[in-house]
Tab-separated table of C-alpha atoms and ligand atoms in Angstrom:
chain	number	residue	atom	x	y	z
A	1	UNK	CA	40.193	-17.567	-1.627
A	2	UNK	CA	41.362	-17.447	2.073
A	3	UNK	CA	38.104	-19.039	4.334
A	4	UNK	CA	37.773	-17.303	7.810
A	5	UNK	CA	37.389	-19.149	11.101
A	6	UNK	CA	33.731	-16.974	11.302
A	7	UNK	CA	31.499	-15.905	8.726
A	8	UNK	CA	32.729	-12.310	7.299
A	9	UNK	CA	30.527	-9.701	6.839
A	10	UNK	CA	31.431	-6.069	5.438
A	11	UNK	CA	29.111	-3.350	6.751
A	12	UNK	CA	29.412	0.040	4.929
A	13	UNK	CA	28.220	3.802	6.603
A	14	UNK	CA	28.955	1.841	9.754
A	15	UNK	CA	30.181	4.754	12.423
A	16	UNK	CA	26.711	5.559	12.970
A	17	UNK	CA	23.045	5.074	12.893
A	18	UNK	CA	21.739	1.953	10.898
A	19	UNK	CA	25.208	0.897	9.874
A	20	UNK	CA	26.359	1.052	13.460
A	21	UNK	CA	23.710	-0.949	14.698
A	22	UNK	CA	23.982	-3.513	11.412
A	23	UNK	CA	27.575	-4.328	12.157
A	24	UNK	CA	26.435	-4.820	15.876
A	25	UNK	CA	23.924	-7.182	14.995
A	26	UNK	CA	26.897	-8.870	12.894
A	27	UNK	CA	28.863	-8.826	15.539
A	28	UNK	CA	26.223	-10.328	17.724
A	29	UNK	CA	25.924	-13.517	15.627
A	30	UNK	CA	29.513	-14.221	15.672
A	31	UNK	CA	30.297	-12.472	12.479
A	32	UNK	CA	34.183	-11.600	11.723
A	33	UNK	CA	33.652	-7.529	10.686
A	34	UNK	CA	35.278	-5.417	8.060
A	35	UNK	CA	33.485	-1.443	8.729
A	36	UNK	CA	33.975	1.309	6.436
A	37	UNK	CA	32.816	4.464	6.842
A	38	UNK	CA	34.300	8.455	5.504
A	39	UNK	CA	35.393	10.079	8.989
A	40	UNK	CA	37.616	9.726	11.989
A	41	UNK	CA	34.582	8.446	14.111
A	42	UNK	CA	34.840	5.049	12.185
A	43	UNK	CA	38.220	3.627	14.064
A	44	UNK	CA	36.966	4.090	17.818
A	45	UNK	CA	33.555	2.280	16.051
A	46	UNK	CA	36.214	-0.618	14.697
A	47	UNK	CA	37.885	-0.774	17.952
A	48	UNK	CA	34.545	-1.341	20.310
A	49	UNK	CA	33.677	-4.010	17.998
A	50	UNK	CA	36.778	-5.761	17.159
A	51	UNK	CA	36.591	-5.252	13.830
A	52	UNK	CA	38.842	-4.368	10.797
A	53	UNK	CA	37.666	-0.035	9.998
A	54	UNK	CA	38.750	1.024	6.168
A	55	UNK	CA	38.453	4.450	6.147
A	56	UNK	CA	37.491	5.325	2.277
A	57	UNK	CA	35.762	8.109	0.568
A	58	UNK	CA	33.235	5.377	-0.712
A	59	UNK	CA	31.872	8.829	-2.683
A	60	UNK	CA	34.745	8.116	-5.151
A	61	UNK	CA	35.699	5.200	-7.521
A	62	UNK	CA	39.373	5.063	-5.320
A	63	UNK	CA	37.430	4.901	-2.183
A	64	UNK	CA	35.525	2.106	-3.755
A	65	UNK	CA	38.554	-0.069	-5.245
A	66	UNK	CA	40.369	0.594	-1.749
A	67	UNK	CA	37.602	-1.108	-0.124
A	68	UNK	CA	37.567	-3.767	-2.512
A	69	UNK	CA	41.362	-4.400	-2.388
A	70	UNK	CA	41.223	-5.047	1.483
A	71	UNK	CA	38.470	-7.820	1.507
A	72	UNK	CA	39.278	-9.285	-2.303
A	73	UNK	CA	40.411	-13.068	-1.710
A	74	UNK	CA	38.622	-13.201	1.948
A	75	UNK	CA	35.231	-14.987	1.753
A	76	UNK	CA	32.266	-12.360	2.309
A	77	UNK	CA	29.294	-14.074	3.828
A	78	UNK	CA	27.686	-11.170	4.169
A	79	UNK	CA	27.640	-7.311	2.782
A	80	UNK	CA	25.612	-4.645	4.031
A	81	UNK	CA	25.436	-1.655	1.528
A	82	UNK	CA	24.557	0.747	3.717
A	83	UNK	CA	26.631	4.061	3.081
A	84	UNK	CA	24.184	6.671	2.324
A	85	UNK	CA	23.468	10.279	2.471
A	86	UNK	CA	20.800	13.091	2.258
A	87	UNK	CA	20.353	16.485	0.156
A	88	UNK	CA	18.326	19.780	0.458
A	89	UNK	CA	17.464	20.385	-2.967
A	90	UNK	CA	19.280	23.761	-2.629
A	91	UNK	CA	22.744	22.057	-1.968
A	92	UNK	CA	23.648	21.433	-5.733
A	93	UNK	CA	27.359	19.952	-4.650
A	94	UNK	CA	26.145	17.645	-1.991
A	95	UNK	CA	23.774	16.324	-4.848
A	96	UNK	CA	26.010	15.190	-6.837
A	97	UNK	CA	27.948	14.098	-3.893
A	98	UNK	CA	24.845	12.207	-2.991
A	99	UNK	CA	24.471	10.614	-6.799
A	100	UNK	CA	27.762	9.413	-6.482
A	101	UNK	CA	27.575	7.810	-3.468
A	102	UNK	CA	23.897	6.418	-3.084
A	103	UNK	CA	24.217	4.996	-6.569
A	104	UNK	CA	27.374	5.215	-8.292
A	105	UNK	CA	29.169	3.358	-6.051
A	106	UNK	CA	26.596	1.203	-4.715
A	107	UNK	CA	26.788	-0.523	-8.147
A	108	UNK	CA	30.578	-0.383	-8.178
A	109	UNK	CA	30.642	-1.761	-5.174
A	110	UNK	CA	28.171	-4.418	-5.399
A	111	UNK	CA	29.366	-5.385	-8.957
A	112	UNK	CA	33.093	-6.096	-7.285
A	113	UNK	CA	32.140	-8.345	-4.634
A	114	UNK	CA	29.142	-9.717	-5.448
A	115	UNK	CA	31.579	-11.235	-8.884
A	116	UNK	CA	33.088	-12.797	-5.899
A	117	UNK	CA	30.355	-14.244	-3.628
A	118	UNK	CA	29.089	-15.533	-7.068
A	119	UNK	CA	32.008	-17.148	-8.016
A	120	UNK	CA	32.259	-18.595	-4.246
A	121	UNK	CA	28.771	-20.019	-4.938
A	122	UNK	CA	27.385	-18.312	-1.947
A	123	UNK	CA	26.670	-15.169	0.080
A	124	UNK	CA	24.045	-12.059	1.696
A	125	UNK	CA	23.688	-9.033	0.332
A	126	UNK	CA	22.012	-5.752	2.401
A	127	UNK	CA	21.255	-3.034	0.420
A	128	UNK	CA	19.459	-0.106	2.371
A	129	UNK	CA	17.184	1.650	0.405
A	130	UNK	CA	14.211	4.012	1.937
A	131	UNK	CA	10.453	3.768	1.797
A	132	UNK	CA	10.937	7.386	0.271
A	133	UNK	CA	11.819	4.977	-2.780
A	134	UNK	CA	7.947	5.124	-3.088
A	135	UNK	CA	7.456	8.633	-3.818
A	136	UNK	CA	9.122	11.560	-5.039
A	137	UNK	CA	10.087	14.252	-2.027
A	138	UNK	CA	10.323	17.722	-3.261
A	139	UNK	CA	13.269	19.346	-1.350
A	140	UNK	CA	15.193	16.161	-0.996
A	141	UNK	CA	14.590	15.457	-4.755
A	142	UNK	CA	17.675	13.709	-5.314
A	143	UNK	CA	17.302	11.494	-2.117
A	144	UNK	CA	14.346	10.244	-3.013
A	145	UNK	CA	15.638	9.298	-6.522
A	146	UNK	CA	18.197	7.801	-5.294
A	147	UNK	CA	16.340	5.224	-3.232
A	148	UNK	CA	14.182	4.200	-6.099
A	149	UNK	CA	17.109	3.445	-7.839
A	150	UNK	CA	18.751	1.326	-4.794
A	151	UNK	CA	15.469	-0.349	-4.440
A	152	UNK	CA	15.190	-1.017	-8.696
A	153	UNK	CA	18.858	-2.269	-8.476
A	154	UNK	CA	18.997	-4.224	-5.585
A	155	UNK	CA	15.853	-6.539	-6.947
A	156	UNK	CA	17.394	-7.100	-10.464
A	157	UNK	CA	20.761	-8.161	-8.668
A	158	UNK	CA	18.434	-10.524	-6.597
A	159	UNK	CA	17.633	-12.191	-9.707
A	160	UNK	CA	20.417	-11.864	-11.361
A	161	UNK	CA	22.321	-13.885	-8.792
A	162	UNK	CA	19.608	-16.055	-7.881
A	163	UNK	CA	21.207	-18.719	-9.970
A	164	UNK	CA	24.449	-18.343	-8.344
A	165	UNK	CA	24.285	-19.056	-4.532
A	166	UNK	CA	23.971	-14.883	-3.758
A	167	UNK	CA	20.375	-13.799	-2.232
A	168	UNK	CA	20.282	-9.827	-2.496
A	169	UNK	CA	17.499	-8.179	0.362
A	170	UNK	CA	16.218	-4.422	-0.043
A	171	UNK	CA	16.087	-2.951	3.574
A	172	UNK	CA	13.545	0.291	3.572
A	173	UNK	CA	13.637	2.142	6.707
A	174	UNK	CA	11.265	4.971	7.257
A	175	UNK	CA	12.593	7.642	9.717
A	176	UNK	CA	14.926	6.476	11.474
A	177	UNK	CA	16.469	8.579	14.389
A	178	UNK	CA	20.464	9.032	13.379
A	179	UNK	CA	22.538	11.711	12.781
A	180	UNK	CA	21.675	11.667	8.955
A	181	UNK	CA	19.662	14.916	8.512
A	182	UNK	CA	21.472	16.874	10.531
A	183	UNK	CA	24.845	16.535	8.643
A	184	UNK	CA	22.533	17.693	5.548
A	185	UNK	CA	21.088	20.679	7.149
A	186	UNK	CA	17.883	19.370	7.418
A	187	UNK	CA	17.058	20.173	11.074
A	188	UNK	CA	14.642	23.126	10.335
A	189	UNK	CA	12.111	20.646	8.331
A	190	UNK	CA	9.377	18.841	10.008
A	191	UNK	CA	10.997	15.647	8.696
A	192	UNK	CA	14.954	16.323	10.686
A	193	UNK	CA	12.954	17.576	13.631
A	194	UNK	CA	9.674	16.641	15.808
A	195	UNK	CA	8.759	13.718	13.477
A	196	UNK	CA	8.753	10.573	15.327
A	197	UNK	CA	11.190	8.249	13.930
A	198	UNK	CA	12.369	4.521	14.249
A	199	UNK	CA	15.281	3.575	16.486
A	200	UNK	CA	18.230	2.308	14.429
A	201	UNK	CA	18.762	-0.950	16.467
A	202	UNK	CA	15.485	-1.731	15.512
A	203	UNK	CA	15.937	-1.334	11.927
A	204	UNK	CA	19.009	-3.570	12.134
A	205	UNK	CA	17.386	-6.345	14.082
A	206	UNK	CA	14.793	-6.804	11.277
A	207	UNK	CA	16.700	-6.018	8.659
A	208	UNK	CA	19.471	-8.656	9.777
A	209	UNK	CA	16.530	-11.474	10.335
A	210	UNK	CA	15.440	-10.524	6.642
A	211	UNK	CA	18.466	-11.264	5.680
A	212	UNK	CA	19.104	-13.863	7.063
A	213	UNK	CA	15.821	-15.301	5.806
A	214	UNK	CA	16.408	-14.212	2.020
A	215	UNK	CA	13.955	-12.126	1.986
A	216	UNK	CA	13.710	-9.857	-1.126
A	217	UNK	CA	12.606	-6.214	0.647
A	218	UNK	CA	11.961	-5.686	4.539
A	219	UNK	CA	10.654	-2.419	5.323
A	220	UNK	CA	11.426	-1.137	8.781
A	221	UNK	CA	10.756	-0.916	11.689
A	222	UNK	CA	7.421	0.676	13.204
A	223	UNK	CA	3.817	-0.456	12.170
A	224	UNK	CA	3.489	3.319	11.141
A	225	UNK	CA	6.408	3.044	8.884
A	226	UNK	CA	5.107	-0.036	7.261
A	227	UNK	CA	1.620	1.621	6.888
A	228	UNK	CA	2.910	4.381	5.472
A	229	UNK	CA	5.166	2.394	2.575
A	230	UNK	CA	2.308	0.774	2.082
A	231	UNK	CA	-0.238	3.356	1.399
A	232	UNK	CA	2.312	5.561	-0.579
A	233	UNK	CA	2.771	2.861	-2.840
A	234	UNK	CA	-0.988	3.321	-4.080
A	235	UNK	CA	-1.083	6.849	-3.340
A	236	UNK	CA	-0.894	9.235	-6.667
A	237	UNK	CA	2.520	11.336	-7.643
A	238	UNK	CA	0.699	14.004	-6.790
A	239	UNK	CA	-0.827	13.691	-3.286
A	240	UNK	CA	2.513	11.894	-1.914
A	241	UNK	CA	4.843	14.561	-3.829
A	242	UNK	CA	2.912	17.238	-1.999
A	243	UNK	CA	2.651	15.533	1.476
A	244	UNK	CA	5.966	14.635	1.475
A	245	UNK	CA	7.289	18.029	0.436
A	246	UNK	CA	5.724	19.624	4.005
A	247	UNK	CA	7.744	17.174	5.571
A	248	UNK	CA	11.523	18.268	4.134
A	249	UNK	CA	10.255	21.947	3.304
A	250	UNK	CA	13.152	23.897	5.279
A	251	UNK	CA	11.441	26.192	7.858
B	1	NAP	N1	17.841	7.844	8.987
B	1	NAP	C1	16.797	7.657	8.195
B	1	NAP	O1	15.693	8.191	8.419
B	1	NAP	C2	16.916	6.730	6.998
B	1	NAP	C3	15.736	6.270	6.416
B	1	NAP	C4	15.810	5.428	5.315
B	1	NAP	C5	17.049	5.064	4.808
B	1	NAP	N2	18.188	5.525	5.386
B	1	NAP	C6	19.463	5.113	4.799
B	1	NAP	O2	20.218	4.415	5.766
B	1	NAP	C7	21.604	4.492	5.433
B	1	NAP	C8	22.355	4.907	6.674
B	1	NAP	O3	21.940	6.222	7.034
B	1	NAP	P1	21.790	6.683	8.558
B	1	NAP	O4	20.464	7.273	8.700
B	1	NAP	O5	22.235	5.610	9.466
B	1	NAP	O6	22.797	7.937	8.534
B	1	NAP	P2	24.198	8.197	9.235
B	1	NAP	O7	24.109	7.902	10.680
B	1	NAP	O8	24.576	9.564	8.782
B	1	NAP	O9	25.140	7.105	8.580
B	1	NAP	C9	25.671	7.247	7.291
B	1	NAP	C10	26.922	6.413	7.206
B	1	NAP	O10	27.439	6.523	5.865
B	1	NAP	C11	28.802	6.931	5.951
B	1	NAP	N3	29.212	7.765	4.820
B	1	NAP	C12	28.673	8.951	4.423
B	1	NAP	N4	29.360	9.424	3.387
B	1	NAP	C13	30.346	8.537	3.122
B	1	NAP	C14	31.377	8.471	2.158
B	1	NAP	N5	31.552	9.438	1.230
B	1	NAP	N6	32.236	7.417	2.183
B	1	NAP	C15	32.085	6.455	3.119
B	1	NAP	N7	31.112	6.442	4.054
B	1	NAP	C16	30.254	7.479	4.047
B	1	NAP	C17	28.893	7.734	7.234
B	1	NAP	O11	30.233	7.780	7.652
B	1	NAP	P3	30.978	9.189	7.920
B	1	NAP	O12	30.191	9.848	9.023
B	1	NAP	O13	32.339	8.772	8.277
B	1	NAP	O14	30.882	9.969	6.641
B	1	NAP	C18	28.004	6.904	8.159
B	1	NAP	O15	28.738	5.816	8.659
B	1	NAP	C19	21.701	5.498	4.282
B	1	NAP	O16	21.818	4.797	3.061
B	1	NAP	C20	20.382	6.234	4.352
B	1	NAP	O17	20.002	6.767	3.104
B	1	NAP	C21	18.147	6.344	6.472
């Protein structure tokens, strides 16, 4: 396994919003970057940080093994699994776009490399869930699933690697102001418009300390945001189903 003059970290969903500010915050520590992201927008991203873009469909097992194949034999420090997106409930294809993106090839993904870091004895792993992990959220129903099931994998890896050298942190962001509902169509709910929301480079900063501390979960950034994880978690079903279903209800 080739060792880098500086740490490596991979960042994925990195040409905008939390990723973008993630692989900044790599950056900012010294971190040698690999980015991948879907789109075009990702190499200008690569080239005003100096780092290595992989343009992938990460929404596909091919995307997934491409991604793999460029950083397999390079030590990763650190991996941010970050890719992510959202889905009205009335957007069947982008569903199951959203399935196999959010979780089918987060575990992909983090199965690959994390084989790696394990073997290596060492290494960070990022994976960004959602404090929507906490309830269910009629008109984004598969979203919210999906975040559960980040959150639910991400801690088992933690202790599955635990043993091996790897700590695994769960980052839950609240809203977080990125380009993320819009590209979903969400900009008529209450949720992709007036809701206040986090700033990204916030997110990152905490997220990246987390990290950096081994922390199991971090959820970020805003007091509100934590005080709303916190109270949805003993919330019933049914109260937080129906709040959270005025907030994505398209208008
Ligand atoms: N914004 C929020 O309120 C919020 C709250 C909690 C959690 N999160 C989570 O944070 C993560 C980042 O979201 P964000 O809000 O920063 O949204 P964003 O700005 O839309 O970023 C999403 C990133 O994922 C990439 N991506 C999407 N589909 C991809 C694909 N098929 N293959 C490869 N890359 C793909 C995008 O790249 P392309 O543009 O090139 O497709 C982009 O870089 C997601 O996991 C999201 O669920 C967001």
């Amino acid at each position: 396994m080739t060792e880098p003059h500086r740490p490596l970290a991979v960042v994925t969903g990195a040409s905008s919003g939390i990723g973008l500010e993630l692989a900044r915050e790599f950056s900012r520590h010294g971190f040698e970057l690999v980015v991948a992201a879907e789109d075009d927008g990702l190499r200008a991203v690569a080239d005003a940080l100096g780092a290595e873009g992989v343009q992938v469909d990460l929404a596909t097992p091919a995307g997934v093994e491409e991604l793999h194949a460029r950083v397999r034999h390079r030590h990763v420090t650190a991996l941010a699994l970050n890719a992510g997106i959202t889905a009205r409930s009335d957007d069947l294809d982008r569903e199951l776009e959203l399935v196999d993106l959010n979780c089918r090839s987060l575990v992909h993904l983090a199965r690959l490399l994390t084989a790696e870091m394990a073997a290596a004895g060492r290494g960070r792993v990022l994976i960004t869930a959602s404090i929507v992990e906490a309830f269910p959220g009629p008109h984004q129903a598969a979203y919210n699933a999906s975040k559960a099931f980040a959150r639910s994998f991400g801690i088992s890896l933690r202790h599955e690697l635990r043993d091996h050298g790897v700590s695994v942190t769960v980052l839950e962001p609240g809203a977080t102001d990125t380009p993320i509902f819009a590209k979903a169509g969400q900009e008529t709910t209450i949720l992709g418009g007036d809701m206040p929301k986090d700033e990204p480079s916030e997110v990152a900063q905490q997220a990246f300390e987390a990290l950096m501390a081994g922390r199991e979960t971090v959820v970020a950034a805003s007091t509100l945001t934590k005080a709303t994880h916190l109270v949805s978690r003993f919330l019933p079903d049914a109260v937080t189903a129906r709040v959270s279903g005025l907030l994505t209800k398209p208008r």
